[in-house]
Short mmCIF file of C-alpha atoms in Angstrom, two decimals:
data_model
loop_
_atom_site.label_atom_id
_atom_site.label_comp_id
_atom_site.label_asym_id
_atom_site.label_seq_id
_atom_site.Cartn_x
_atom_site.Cartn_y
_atom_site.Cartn_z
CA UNK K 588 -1.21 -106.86 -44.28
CA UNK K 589 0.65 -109.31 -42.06
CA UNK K 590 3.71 -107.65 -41.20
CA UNK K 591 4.60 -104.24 -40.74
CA UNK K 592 6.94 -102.90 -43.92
CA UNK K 593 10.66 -102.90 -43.29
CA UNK K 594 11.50 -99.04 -42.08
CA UNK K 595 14.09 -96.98 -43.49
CA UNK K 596 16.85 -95.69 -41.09
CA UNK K 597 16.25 -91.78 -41.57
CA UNK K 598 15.91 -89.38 -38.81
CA UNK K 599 13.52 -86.93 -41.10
CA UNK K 600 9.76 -86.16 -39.90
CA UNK K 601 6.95 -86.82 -42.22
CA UNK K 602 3.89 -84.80 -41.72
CA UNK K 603 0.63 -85.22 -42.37
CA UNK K 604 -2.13 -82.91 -42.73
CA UNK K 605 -4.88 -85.34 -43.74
CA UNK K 606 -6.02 -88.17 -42.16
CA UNK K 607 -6.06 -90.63 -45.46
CA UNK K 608 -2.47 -89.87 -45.58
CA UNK K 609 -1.61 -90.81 -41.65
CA UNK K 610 -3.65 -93.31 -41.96
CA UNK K 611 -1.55 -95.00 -44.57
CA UNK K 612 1.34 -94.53 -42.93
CA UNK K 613 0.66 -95.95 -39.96
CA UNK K 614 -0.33 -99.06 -41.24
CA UNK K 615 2.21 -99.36 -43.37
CA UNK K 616 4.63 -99.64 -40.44
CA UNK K 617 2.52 -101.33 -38.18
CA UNK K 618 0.36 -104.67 -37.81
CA UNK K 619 -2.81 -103.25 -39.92
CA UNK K 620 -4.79 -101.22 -37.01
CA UNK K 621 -8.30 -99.71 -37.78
CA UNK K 622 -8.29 -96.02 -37.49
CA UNK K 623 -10.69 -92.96 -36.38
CA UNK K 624 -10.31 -89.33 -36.35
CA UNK K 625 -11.32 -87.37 -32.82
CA UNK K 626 -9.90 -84.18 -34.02
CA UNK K 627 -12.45 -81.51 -33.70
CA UNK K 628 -9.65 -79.50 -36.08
CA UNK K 629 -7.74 -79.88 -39.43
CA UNK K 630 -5.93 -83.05 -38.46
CA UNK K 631 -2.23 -83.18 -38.15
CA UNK K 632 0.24 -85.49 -37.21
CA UNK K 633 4.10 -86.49 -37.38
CA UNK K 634 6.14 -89.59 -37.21
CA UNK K 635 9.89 -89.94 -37.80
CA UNK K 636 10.85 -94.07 -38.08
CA UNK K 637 13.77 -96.11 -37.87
CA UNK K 638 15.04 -99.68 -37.92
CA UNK K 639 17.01 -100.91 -35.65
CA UNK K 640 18.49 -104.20 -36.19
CA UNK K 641 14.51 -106.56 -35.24
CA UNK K 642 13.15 -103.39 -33.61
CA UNK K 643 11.51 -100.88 -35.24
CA UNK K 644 11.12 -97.13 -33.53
CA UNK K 645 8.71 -94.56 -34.66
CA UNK K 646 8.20 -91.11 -32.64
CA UNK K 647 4.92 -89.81 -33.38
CA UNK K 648 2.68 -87.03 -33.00
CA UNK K 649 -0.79 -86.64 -33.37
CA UNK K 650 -3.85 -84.93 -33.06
CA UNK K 651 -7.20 -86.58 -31.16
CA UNK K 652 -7.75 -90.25 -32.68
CA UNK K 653 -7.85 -93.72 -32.15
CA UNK K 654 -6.50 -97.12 -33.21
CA UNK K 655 -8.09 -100.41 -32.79
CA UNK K 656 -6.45 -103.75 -33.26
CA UNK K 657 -9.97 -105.74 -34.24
CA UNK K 658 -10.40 -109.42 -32.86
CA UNK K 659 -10.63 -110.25 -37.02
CA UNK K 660 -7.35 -108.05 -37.66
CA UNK K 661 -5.40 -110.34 -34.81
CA UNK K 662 -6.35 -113.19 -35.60
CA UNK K 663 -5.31 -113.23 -39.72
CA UNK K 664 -1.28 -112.00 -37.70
CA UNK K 665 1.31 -114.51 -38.64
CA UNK K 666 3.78 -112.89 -36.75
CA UNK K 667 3.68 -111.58 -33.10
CA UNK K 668 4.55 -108.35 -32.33
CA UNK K 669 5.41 -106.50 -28.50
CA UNK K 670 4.56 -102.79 -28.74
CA UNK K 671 6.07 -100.77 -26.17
CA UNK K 672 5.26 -97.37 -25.69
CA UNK K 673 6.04 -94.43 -23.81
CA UNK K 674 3.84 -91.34 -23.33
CA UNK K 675 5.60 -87.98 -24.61
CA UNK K 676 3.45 -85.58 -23.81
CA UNK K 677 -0.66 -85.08 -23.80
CA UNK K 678 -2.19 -88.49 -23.10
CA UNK K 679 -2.86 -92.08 -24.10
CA UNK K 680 -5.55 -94.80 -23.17
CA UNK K 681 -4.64 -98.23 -23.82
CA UNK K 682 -7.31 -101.29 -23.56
CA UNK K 683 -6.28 -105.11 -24.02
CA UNK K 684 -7.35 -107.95 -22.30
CA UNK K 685 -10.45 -106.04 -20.22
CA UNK K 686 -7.54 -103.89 -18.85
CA UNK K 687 -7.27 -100.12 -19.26
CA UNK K 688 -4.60 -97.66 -18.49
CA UNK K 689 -4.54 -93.90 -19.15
CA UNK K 690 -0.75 -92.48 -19.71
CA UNK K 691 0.58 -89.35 -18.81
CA UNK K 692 3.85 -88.04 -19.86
CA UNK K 693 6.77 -89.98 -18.56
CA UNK K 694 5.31 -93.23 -18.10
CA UNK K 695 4.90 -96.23 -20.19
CA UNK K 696 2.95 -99.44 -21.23
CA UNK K 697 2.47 -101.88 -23.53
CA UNK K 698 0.67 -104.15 -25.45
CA UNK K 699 0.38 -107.63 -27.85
CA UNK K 700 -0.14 -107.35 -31.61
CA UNK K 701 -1.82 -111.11 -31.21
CA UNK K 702 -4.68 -109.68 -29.32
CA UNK K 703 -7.55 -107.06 -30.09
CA UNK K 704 -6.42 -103.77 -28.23
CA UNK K 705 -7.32 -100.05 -28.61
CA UNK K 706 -5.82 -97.22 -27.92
CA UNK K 707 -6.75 -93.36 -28.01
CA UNK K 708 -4.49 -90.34 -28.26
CA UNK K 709 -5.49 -87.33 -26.99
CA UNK K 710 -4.92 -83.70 -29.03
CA UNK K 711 -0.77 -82.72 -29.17
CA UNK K 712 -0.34 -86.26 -27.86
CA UNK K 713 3.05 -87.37 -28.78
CA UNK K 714 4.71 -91.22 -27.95
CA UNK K 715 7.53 -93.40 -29.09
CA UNK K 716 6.75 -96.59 -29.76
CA UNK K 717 9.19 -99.78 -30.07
CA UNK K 718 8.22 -102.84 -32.13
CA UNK K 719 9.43 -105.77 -31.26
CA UNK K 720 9.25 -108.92 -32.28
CA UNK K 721 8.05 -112.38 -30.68
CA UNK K 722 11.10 -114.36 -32.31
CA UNK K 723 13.33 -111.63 -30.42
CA UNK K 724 12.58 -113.83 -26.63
CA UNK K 725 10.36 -116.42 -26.31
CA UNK K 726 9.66 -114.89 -23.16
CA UNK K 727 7.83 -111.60 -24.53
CA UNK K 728 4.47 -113.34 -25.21
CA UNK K 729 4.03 -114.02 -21.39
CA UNK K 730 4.97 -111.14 -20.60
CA UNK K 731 2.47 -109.21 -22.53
CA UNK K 732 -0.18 -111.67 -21.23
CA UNK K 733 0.26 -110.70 -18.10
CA UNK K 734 1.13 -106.94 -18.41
CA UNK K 735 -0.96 -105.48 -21.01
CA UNK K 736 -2.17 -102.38 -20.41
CA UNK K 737 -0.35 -102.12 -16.92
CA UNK K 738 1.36 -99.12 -16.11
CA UNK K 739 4.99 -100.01 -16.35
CA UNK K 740 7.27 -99.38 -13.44
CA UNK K 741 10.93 -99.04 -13.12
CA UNK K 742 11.19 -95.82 -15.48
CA UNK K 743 14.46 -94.73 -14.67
CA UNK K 744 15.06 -98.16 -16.36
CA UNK K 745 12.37 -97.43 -19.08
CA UNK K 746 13.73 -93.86 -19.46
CA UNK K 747 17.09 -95.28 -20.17
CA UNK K 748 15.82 -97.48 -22.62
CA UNK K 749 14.18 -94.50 -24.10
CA UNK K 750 17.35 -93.12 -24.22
CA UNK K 751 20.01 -95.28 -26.06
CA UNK K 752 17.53 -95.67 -28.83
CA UNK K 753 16.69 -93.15 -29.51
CA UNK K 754 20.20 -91.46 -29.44
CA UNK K 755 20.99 -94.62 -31.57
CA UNK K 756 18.01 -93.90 -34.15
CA UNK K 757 19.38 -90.02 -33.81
CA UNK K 758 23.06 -91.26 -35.80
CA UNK K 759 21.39 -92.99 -38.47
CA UNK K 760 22.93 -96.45 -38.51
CA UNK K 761 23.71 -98.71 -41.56
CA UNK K 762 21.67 -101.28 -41.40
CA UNK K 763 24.54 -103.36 -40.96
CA UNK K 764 26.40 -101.03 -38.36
CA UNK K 765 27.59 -103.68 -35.27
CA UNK K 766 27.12 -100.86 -33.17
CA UNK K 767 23.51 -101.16 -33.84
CA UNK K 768 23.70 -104.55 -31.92
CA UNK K 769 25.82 -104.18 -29.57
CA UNK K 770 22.99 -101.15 -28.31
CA UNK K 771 19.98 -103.01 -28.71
CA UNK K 772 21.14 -106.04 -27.22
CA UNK K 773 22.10 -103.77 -24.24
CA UNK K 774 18.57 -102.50 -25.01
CA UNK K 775 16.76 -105.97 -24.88
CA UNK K 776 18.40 -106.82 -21.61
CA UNK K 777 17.23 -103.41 -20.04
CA UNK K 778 13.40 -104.10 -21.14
CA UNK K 779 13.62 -107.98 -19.99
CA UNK K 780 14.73 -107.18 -16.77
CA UNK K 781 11.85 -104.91 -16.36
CA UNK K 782 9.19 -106.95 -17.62
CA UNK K 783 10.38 -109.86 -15.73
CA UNK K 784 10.20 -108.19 -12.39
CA UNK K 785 6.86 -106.76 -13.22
CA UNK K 786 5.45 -109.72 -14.59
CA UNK K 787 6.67 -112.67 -11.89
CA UNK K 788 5.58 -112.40 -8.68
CA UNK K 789 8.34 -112.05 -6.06
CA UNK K 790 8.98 -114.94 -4.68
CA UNK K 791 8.89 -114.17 -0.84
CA UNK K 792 5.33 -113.28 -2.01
CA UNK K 793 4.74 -116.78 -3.26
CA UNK K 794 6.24 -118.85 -0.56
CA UNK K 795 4.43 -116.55 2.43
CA UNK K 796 1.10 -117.16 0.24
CA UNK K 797 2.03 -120.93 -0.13
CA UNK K 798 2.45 -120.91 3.66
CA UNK K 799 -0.59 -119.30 4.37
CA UNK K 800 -2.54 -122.26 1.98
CA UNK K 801 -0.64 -124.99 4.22
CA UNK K 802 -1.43 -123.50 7.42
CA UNK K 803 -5.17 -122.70 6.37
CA UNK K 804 -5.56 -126.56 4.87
CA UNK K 805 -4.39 -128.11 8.42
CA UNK K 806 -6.85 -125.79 10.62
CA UNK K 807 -9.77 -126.92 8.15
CA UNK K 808 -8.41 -130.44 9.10
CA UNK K 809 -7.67 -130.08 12.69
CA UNK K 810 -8.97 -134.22 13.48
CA UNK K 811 -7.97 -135.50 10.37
CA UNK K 812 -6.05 -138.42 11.51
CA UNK K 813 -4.08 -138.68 8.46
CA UNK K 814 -2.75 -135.24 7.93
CA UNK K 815 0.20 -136.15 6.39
CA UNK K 816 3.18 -133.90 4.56
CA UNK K 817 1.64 -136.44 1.67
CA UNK K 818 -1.64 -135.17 2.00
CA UNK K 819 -0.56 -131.62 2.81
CA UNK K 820 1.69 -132.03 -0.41
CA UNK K 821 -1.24 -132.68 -2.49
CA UNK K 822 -4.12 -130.41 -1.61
CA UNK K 823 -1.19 -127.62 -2.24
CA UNK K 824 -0.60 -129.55 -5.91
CA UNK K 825 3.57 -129.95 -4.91
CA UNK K 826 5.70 -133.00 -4.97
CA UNK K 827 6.79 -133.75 -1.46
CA UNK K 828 10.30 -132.41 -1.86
CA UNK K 829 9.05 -129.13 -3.12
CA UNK K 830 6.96 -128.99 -0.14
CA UNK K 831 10.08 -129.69 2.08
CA UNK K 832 11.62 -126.99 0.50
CA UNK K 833 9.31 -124.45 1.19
CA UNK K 834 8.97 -125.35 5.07
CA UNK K 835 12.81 -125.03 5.50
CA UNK K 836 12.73 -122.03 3.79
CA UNK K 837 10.57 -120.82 6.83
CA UNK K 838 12.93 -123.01 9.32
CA UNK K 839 9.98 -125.74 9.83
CA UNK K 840 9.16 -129.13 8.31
CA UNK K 841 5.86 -130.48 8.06
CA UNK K 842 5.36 -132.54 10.92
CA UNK K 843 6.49 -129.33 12.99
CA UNK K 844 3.66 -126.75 11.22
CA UNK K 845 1.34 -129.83 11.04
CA UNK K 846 1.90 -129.81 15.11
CA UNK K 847 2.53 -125.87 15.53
CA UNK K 848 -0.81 -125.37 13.86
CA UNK K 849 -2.94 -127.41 15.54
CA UNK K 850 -1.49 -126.09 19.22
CA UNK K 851 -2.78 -122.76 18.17
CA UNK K 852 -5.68 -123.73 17.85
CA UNK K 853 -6.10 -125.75 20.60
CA UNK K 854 -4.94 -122.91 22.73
CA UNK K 855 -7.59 -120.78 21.21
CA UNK K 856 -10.60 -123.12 22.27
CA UNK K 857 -8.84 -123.80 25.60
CA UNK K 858 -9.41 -120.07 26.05
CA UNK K 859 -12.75 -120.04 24.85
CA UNK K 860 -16.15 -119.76 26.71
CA UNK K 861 -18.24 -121.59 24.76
CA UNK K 862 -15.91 -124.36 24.78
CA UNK K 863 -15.49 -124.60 28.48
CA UNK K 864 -17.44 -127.76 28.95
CA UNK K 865 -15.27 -129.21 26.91
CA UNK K 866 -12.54 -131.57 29.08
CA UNK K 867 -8.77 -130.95 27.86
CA UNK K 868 -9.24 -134.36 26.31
CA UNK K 869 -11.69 -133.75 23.83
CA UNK K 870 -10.10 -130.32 22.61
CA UNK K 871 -7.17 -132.72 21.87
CA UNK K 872 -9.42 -135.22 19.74
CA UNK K 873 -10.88 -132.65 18.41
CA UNK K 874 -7.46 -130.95 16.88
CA UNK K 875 -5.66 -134.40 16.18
CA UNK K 876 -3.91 -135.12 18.94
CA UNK K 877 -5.14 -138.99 19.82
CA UNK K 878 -2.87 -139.28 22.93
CA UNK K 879 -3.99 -136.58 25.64
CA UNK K 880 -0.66 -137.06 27.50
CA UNK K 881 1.33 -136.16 24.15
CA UNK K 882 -0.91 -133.29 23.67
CA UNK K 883 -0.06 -132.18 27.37
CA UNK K 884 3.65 -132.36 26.91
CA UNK K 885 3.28 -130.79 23.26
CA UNK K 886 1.53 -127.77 24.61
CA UNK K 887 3.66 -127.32 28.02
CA UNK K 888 6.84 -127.45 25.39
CA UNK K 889 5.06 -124.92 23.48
CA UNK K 890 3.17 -122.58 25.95
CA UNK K 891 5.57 -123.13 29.03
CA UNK K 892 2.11 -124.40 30.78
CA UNK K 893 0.23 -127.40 31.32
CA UNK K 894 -3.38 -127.47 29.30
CA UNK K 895 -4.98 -126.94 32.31
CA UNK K 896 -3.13 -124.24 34.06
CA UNK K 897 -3.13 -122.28 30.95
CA UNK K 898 -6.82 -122.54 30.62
CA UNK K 899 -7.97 -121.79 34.26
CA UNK K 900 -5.14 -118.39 33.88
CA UNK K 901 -6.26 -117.63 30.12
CA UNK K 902 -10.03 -118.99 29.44
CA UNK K 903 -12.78 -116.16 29.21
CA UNK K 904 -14.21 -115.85 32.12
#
């Protein structure tokens, strides 16, 4: 089976006290899963479904078993799925992408119908799961790239989610009820926000970590004569102007971290024992400074000292 069947918009349980029968139903509303049974019981389960508009929600219940979405079973999908779910009670171990996360009651994860995945309920477990599909936002297939079987955070957000849905699937809306819309869309927006922020990196993150790549490229190039912002540009694979960017960002330009960098260093092996035969002008050569009476009026503007007052006060001694 490609797609999951179309679901009726009912509120009523269906139970299940054998597992041919749960079984069945399962993959008749989901993308076709392989299924075991754990239960060292009689087996039992419940699930109550609903469509809502593209989604799909289905509460379930279930005794000990597990689900497995094969690497053969993925790959025959035409259509993409995102399956969120949140833990009910009793507990749930999801595995996609050589990532694993065990859920306990009140949290949430989820996973991609495009991929192999497995997950394993425990006894009494009980989840809701939302389908939704790819063609929904183009953005969902990233997301579930990068945050399958993750713990999702923001739950008050999640919980919300949780929420309007299900109070939605609750007053069994005609399937062409613009109320059902006007929710989900509300619904769609909740879940993207949350996804986003757990799936892009902040960006003060990024720029400090592009900053610490700059600074680390120019001290393993301390002589190059030709430390440009071109060449810095490059080995950071930027275009100049984005490069620009970031610096200001940080209230520098290149020239002045290019500079700023290679002072600190240069103040370090001033202060340094092992360097002290060194004379002032060869710590400049050595850290790109070509003219030693630019590198002494660089450092005094930057230290407040000549070179060689600050290393007869600060050198190891």
């Amino acid at each position: 089976m490609q797609h999951p069947q179309r679901l009726n918009n009912t509120s009523g349980t269906a139970r299940f006290e054998d597992f041919g029968g749960w079984h069945d139903f399962v993959n008749a509303h989901f993308p076709t899963l392989e299924m075991a049974n754990h239960s060292c019981t009689p087996f039992q389960a419940s699930a109550s479904s609903c469509r809502l508009g593209d989604y799909s929600l289905t509460h379930i219940g279930s005794a000990a078993s597990s689900v497995d979405r094969t690497p053969v079973l993925a790959r025959r999908a035409s259509a993409g799925y995102l399956k969120v779910m949140w833990q009910l009670a009793g507990q749930l171990e999801l595995s996609q992408d050589r990532r694993s996360v065990c859920l306990a009651p009140g949290h949430a994860a989820l996973c991609d119908t495009t991929r192999p995945y497995r997950i394993r309920l425990s006894d009494g477990a009980r989840l809701a799961v939302l389908l939704i599909p790819y063609d929904v936002d183009s953005r969902l297939p990233r997301y579930a790239e990068r945050m399958s079987a993750t713990e999702l955070g923001d739950m008050p957000t999640m919980q919300a989610a949780l929420g309007a849905i299900t109070g939605l699937a609750r007053s069994r809306p005609a399937a062409d009820d613009p109320g059902t819309a006007d929710v989900m869309q509300a619904v769609g927006a909740m879940l993207a926000a949350t996804f986003s922020r757990a799936a892009e990196p902040d960006e003060s993150a990024l720029d400090d970590q592009r900053l610490q790549r700059a600074e680390h490229y120019i001290a393993t190039h301390l002589a190059s004569s030709d430390l440009t912002p071109a060449r810095l540009a490059a080995a950071l694979c930027v275009s100049r102007r984005s490069l620009y960017a970031l610096l200001a960002r940080h209230g520098l330009t290149p020239a002045r971290l290019i500079t700023e960098t290679r002072l600190r260093h240069a103040c370090d092996a001033l202060a340094a024992t092992a360097r002290r035969q060194e004379s002032i002008t060869d710590i400049a050569q050595a850290h790109g400074f070509g003219d030693s009476a630019r590198f002494s009026r660089a450092f005094k503007e930057r230290f407040g000292q000549p070179p060689s007052l600050w290393r007869s006060e600060h050198g190891d001694h």
